[in-house]
mmCIF file of C-alpha atoms in Angstrom:
data_model
loop_
_atom_site.group_PDB
_atom_site.id
_atom_site.type_symbol
_atom_site.label_atom_id
_atom_site.label_comp_id
_atom_site.label_asym_id
_atom_site.label_seq_id
_atom_site.Cartn_x
_atom_site.Cartn_y
_atom_site.Cartn_z
ATOM 1 C CA GLY T 1 5.699 -0.677 25.989
ATOM 2 C CA ALA T 2 8.729 0.545 24.120
ATOM 3 C CA GLY T 3 6.743 2.285 21.395
ATOM 4 C CA VAL T 4 3.303 2.796 19.948
ATOM 5 C CA SER T 5 1.843 -0.398 18.594
ATOM 6 C CA GLN T 6 -1.060 -0.829 16.206
ATOM 7 C CA SER T 7 -3.043 -3.828 15.063
ATOM 8 C CA PRO T 8 -3.694 -5.251 12.632
ATOM 9 C CA SER T 9 -0.834 -4.145 10.392
ATOM 10 C CA ASN T 10 -2.904 -4.872 7.319
ATOM 11 C CA LYS T 11 -6.647 -5.216 6.882
ATOM 12 C CA VAL T 12 -8.540 -6.046 3.727
ATOM 13 C CA THR T 13 -12.295 -5.752 3.959
ATOM 14 C CA GLU T 14 -15.268 -5.709 1.670
ATOM 15 C CA LYS T 15 -17.211 -2.542 1.054
ATOM 16 C CA GLY T 16 -20.019 -2.190 3.558
ATOM 17 C CA LYS T 17 -18.332 -4.135 6.376
ATOM 18 C CA ASP T 18 -17.305 -2.620 9.709
ATOM 19 C CA VAL T 19 -13.668 -2.565 10.834
ATOM 20 C CA GLU T 20 -11.919 -1.899 14.134
ATOM 21 C CA LEU T 21 -8.361 -0.622 14.349
ATOM 22 C CA ARG T 22 -6.453 -0.755 17.607
ATOM 23 C CA CYS T 23 -3.750 1.481 19.053
ATOM 24 C CA ASP T 24 -1.642 0.853 22.145
ATOM 25 C CA PRO T 25 0.208 4.057 23.096
ATOM 26 C CA ILE T 26 3.497 4.487 24.922
ATOM 27 C CA SER T 27 2.965 3.734 28.589
ATOM 28 C CA GLY T 28 2.223 6.902 30.553
ATOM 29 C CA HIS T 29 1.375 9.056 27.536
ATOM 30 C CA THR T 30 -1.858 10.877 28.258
ATOM 31 C CA ALA T 31 -2.524 12.160 24.734
ATOM 32 C CA LEU T 32 -3.403 9.920 21.806
ATOM 33 C CA TYR T 33 -4.042 10.877 18.182
ATOM 34 C CA TRP T 34 -5.427 9.237 15.056
ATOM 35 C CA TYR T 35 -4.381 10.372 11.586
ATOM 36 C CA ARG T 36 -5.059 9.041 8.107
ATOM 37 C CA GLN T 37 -2.483 8.963 5.307
ATOM 38 C CA SER T 38 -3.730 8.403 1.785
ATOM 39 C CA LEU T 39 -1.349 7.441 -1.000
ATOM 40 C CA GLY T 40 0.989 10.328 -1.803
ATOM 41 C CA GLN T 41 -0.740 12.626 0.648
ATOM 42 C CA GLY T 42 0.177 14.130 3.961
ATOM 43 C CA LEU T 43 -1.350 13.162 7.255
ATOM 44 C CA GLU T 44 -4.975 14.046 7.819
ATOM 45 C CA PHE T 45 -5.938 14.560 11.468
ATOM 46 C CA LEU T 46 -8.922 12.564 12.666
ATOM 47 C CA ILE T 47 -9.252 12.777 16.466
ATOM 48 C CA TYR T 48 -7.262 13.568 19.611
ATOM 49 C CA PHE T 49 -7.756 12.129 23.094
ATOM 50 C CA GLN T 50 -6.573 13.553 26.393
ATOM 51 C CA GLY T 51 -7.080 10.739 28.832
ATOM 52 C CA ASN T 52 -10.375 9.099 27.921
ATOM 53 C CA SER T 53 -12.047 12.214 26.554
ATOM 54 C CA ALA T 54 -11.762 13.644 23.045
ATOM 55 C CA PRO T 55 -11.407 17.441 23.128
ATOM 56 C CA ASP T 56 -10.905 17.536 19.362
ATOM 57 C CA LYS T 57 -12.713 15.206 16.982
ATOM 58 C CA SER T 58 -13.000 17.766 14.231
ATOM 59 C CA GLY T 59 -11.227 15.602 11.679
ATOM 60 C CA LEU T 60 -13.593 12.631 11.655
ATOM 61 C CA PRO T 61 -14.812 12.654 8.043
ATOM 62 C CA SER T 62 -18.322 11.291 8.651
ATOM 63 C CA ASP T 63 -20.530 9.706 11.286
ATOM 64 C CA ARG T 64 -19.341 6.306 10.054
ATOM 65 C CA PHE T 65 -16.108 7.013 11.925
ATOM 66 C CA SER T 66 -15.904 6.785 15.709
ATOM 67 C CA ALA T 67 -13.194 6.242 18.280
ATOM 68 C CA GLU T 68 -12.949 5.506 21.942
ATOM 69 C CA ARG T 69 -10.233 5.239 24.517
ATOM 70 C CA THR T 70 -10.527 3.289 27.729
ATOM 71 C CA GLY T 71 -8.445 3.320 30.889
ATOM 72 C CA GLY T 72 -6.409 6.192 29.493
ATOM 73 C CA SER T 73 -4.552 3.700 27.360
ATOM 74 C CA VAL T 74 -5.726 1.610 24.410
ATOM 75 C CA SER T 75 -7.823 3.253 21.705
ATOM 76 C CA THR T 76 -10.035 1.758 19.032
ATOM 77 C CA LEU T 77 -10.992 3.490 15.791
ATOM 78 C CA THR T 78 -14.141 2.030 14.252
ATOM 79 C CA ILE T 79 -15.246 2.555 10.678
ATOM 80 C CA GLN T 80 -18.781 1.404 9.915
ATOM 81 C CA ARG T 81 -20.062 0.492 6.462
ATOM 82 C CA THR T 82 -16.640 0.944 4.895
ATOM 83 C CA GLN T 83 -16.329 2.626 1.512
ATOM 84 C CA GLN T 84 -13.511 2.408 -1.020
ATOM 85 C CA GLU T 85 -12.441 5.971 -0.225
ATOM 86 C CA ASP T 86 -11.680 4.817 3.322
ATOM 87 C CA SER T 87 -8.674 2.897 1.968
ATOM 88 C CA ALA T 88 -5.580 4.463 3.533
ATOM 89 C CA VAL T 89 -2.942 3.958 6.191
ATOM 90 C CA TYR T 90 -4.328 4.805 9.618
ATOM 91 C CA LEU T 91 -1.658 6.123 11.967
ATOM 92 C CA CYS T 92 -1.836 6.418 15.714
ATOM 93 C CA ALA T 93 0.463 8.625 17.781
ATOM 94 C CA SER T 94 0.853 9.404 21.450
ATOM 95 C CA SER T 95 2.506 12.162 23.441
ATOM 96 C CA GLY T 96 3.191 13.064 27.037
ATOM 97 C CA GLY T 97 5.888 13.757 29.577
ATOM 98 C CA GLN T 98 7.977 16.898 29.418
ATOM 99 C CA SER T 99 7.413 17.545 25.714
ATOM 100 C CA PRO T 100 3.702 16.896 25.199
ATOM 101 C CA ASN T 101 3.728 18.384 21.707
ATOM 102 C CA GLU T 102 6.181 15.741 20.404
ATOM 103 C CA GLN T 103 4.195 12.925 18.869
ATOM 104 C CA TYR T 104 5.449 9.340 18.653
ATOM 105 C CA PHE T 105 3.911 7.363 15.849
ATOM 106 C CA GLY T 106 3.022 3.732 15.483
ATOM 107 C CA PRO T 107 3.697 1.722 12.310
ATOM 108 C CA GLY T 108 0.152 2.175 11.029
ATOM 109 C CA THR T 109 -2.646 -0.057 9.819
ATOM 110 C CA ARG T 110 -3.019 -0.324 6.056
ATOM 111 C CA LEU T 111 -6.739 -0.604 5.291
ATOM 112 C CA THR T 112 -7.881 -1.741 1.871
ATOM 113 C CA VAL T 113 -11.585 -1.725 1.061
ATOM 114 C CA THR T 114 -12.471 -3.848 -1.940
ATOM 115 C CA GLY B 1 -7.319 27.428 9.573
ATOM 116 C CA ASP B 2 -3.781 26.207 10.000
ATOM 117 C CA SER B 3 -1.965 24.916 6.936
ATOM 118 C CA VAL B 4 1.487 23.804 5.826
ATOM 119 C CA THR B 5 2.880 23.994 2.315
ATOM 120 C CA GLN B 6 6.066 22.189 1.511
ATOM 121 C CA MET B 7 8.182 21.805 -1.568
ATOM 122 C CA GLU B 8 6.858 19.253 -4.001
ATOM 123 C CA GLY B 9 9.008 16.280 -4.745
ATOM 124 C CA PRO B 10 10.457 14.051 -5.582
ATOM 125 C CA VAL B 11 13.927 15.439 -4.970
ATOM 126 C CA THR B 12 16.916 13.489 -6.252
ATOM 127 C CA LEU B 13 20.441 14.419 -5.183
ATOM 128 C CA SER B 14 23.885 12.944 -5.397
ATOM 129 C CA GLU B 15 25.673 11.981 -2.210
ATOM 130 C CA GLU B 16 27.342 14.953 -0.468
ATOM 131 C CA ALA B 17 25.077 17.487 -2.179
ATOM 132 C CA PHE B 18 23.416 20.321 -0.251
ATOM 133 C CA LEU B 19 19.755 19.819 0.612
ATOM 134 C CA THR B 20 16.984 22.366 1.083
ATOM 135 C CA ILE B 21 13.341 21.415 1.440
ATOM 136 C CA ASN B 22 11.123 24.474 1.672
ATOM 137 C CA CYS B 23 8.242 24.712 4.120
ATOM 138 C CA THR B 24 5.894 27.630 4.779
ATOM 139 C CA TYR B 25 2.950 27.760 7.112
ATOM 140 C CA THR B 26 -0.198 29.661 7.982
ATOM 141 C CA ALA B 27 -1.270 29.610 11.599
ATOM 142 C CA THR B 28 -3.075 31.547 14.264
ATOM 143 C CA GLY B 29 -1.145 32.128 17.446
ATOM 144 C CA TYR B 30 2.362 30.865 18.009
ATOM 145 C CA PRO B 31 2.715 27.243 16.941
ATOM 146 C CA SER B 32 5.671 24.959 17.364
ATOM 147 C CA LEU B 33 7.189 23.709 14.091
ATOM 148 C CA PHE B 34 8.433 20.223 13.321
ATOM 149 C CA TRP B 35 10.103 18.107 10.713
ATOM 150 C CA TYR B 36 9.219 14.416 10.741
ATOM 151 C CA VAL B 37 10.920 11.743 8.626
ATOM 152 C CA GLN B 38 9.636 8.430 7.325
ATOM 153 C CA TYR B 39 12.366 6.045 6.206
ATOM 154 C CA PRO B 40 11.423 3.252 3.780
ATOM 155 C CA GLY B 41 9.406 0.583 5.570
ATOM 156 C CA GLU B 42 9.431 2.457 8.877
ATOM 157 C CA GLY B 43 7.050 4.630 10.844
ATOM 158 C CA LEU B 44 7.055 8.396 11.077
ATOM 159 C CA GLN B 45 9.565 9.801 13.549
ATOM 160 C CA LEU B 46 10.402 13.246 14.811
ATOM 161 C CA LEU B 47 13.558 14.681 13.220
ATOM 162 C CA LEU B 48 13.711 18.136 14.821
ATOM 163 C CA LYS B 49 11.561 20.899 16.195
ATOM 164 C CA ALA B 50 11.573 24.600 17.093
ATOM 165 C CA THR B 51 9.196 26.131 19.569
ATOM 166 C CA LYS B 52 9.524 29.897 19.044
ATOM 167 C CA ALA B 53 10.674 32.501 16.558
ATOM 168 C CA ASP B 54 14.375 32.406 15.638
ATOM 169 C CA ASP B 55 14.850 29.018 17.315
ATOM 170 C CA LYS B 56 16.957 26.577 15.329
ATOM 171 C CA GLY B 57 16.187 22.877 15.542
ATOM 172 C CA SER B 58 18.943 20.447 14.630
ATOM 173 C CA ASN B 59 19.489 16.690 14.536
ATOM 174 C CA LYS B 60 21.588 14.231 12.483
ATOM 175 C CA GLY B 61 23.164 17.115 10.521
ATOM 176 C CA PHE B 62 19.770 18.561 9.573
ATOM 177 C CA GLU B 63 18.795 22.091 10.607
ATOM 178 C CA ALA B 64 15.744 24.313 10.346
ATOM 179 C CA THR B 65 15.167 27.837 11.673
ATOM 180 C CA TYR B 66 11.767 29.144 12.759
ATOM 181 C CA ARG B 67 11.292 32.339 10.717
ATOM 182 C CA LYS B 68 8.202 34.208 11.863
ATOM 183 C CA GLU B 69 8.677 37.115 9.441
ATOM 184 C CA THR B 70 8.557 34.796 6.426
ATOM 185 C CA THR B 71 6.402 32.086 8.109
ATOM 186 C CA SER B 72 8.929 29.494 7.033
ATOM 187 C CA PHE B 73 10.773 26.495 8.460
ATOM 188 C CA HIS B 74 13.039 25.262 5.665
ATOM 189 C CA LEU B 75 14.979 22.028 6.213
ATOM 190 C CA GLU B 76 18.681 22.023 5.286
ATOM 191 C CA LYS B 77 21.579 19.627 5.346
ATOM 192 C CA GLY B 78 25.050 20.425 4.119
ATOM 193 C CA SER B 79 26.031 17.010 2.809
ATOM 194 C CA VAL B 80 23.410 14.309 2.273
ATOM 195 C CA GLN B 81 24.045 10.583 2.435
ATOM 196 C CA VAL B 82 22.311 7.657 0.762
ATOM 197 C CA SER B 83 20.851 6.783 4.166
ATOM 198 C CA ASP B 84 18.961 10.119 4.193
ATOM 199 C CA SER B 85 16.652 8.824 1.455
ATOM 200 C CA ALA B 86 13.180 9.114 2.979
ATOM 201 C CA VAL B 87 9.965 11.126 2.967
ATOM 202 C CA TYR B 88 10.154 14.365 4.962
ATOM 203 C CA PHE B 89 7.085 16.028 6.468
ATOM 204 C CA CYS B 90 6.875 19.578 7.784
ATOM 205 C CA ALA B 91 4.285 20.101 10.498
ATOM 206 C CA LEU B 92 2.960 22.714 12.887
ATOM 207 C CA GLY B 93 1.631 21.914 16.298
ATOM 208 C CA PRO B 94 0.804 23.294 19.725
ATOM 209 C CA LEU B 95 2.997 25.107 22.202
ATOM 210 C CA ASN B 96 5.767 23.110 23.804
ATOM 211 C CA THR B 97 3.785 22.675 27.008
ATOM 212 C CA ASN B 98 0.602 21.510 25.331
ATOM 213 C CA ALA B 99 -0.687 18.437 23.596
ATOM 214 C CA GLY B 100 -2.951 18.787 20.567
ATOM 215 C CA LYS B 101 -3.244 17.980 16.907
ATOM 216 C CA SER B 102 -0.505 18.698 14.399
ATOM 217 C CA THR B 103 -1.082 19.872 10.834
ATOM 218 C CA PHE B 104 1.174 18.222 8.263
ATOM 219 C CA GLY B 105 2.390 19.083 4.794
ATOM 220 C CA ASP B 106 2.063 16.573 1.982
ATOM 221 C CA GLY B 107 5.606 15.273 2.346
ATOM 222 C CA THR B 108 8.679 15.511 0.123
ATOM 223 C CA THR B 109 10.378 12.355 -1.092
ATOM 224 C CA LEU B 110 14.170 12.569 -1.115
ATOM 225 C CA THR B 111 16.328 10.076 -2.983
ATOM 226 C CA VAL B 112 20.094 10.286 -2.586
ATOM 227 C CA LYS B 113 22.182 8.440 -5.169
ATOM 228 C CA PRO B 114 25.740 7.257 -4.539
#
């Protein structure tokens, strides 16, 4: 596709429910990243994929958070038993080609846990 | 670990004023340095980057020079416009040939008034 896409754009869920956030990277980009942006804060790294494997998942805040990537393309971030502190904008980025350290960001999913 | 500290905002300037947003970093090795911009209602996008000491990144009238001796990457623009109003993020990331996570500052909100 032309850019990184994410769905849904907004998600409101009740505390304790599970949510799945989806990211569709730029076609051909081998690296995919998930970040979290809380109100007024910078971006917090969560996990990085190279192909389907995750060489760096050091930023996942707890075992309630998991992510997978299939076919070297689409990725899903799953948050189990959501808590109010999980409320944030979840950003996905991808990179590849001749400048693999340049990240292209999607529009984000705004998650609100009530 | 790696960290980025950038000037706290918000910053409010009149059109055609000179802009400086300070950014300093702590890193092991030789990271690449980036400025990303987030315009109102839009996703994060790369503004400029520098990949080694003394490199100058430039784009849309903005410049930043990679200063290893002061571990800084300050963003400057000689004459700002109303359309430059946005949130600016300084970040450090991997070498130009590598993918990998980036570490972001907390962002500086710039408002330019006519």
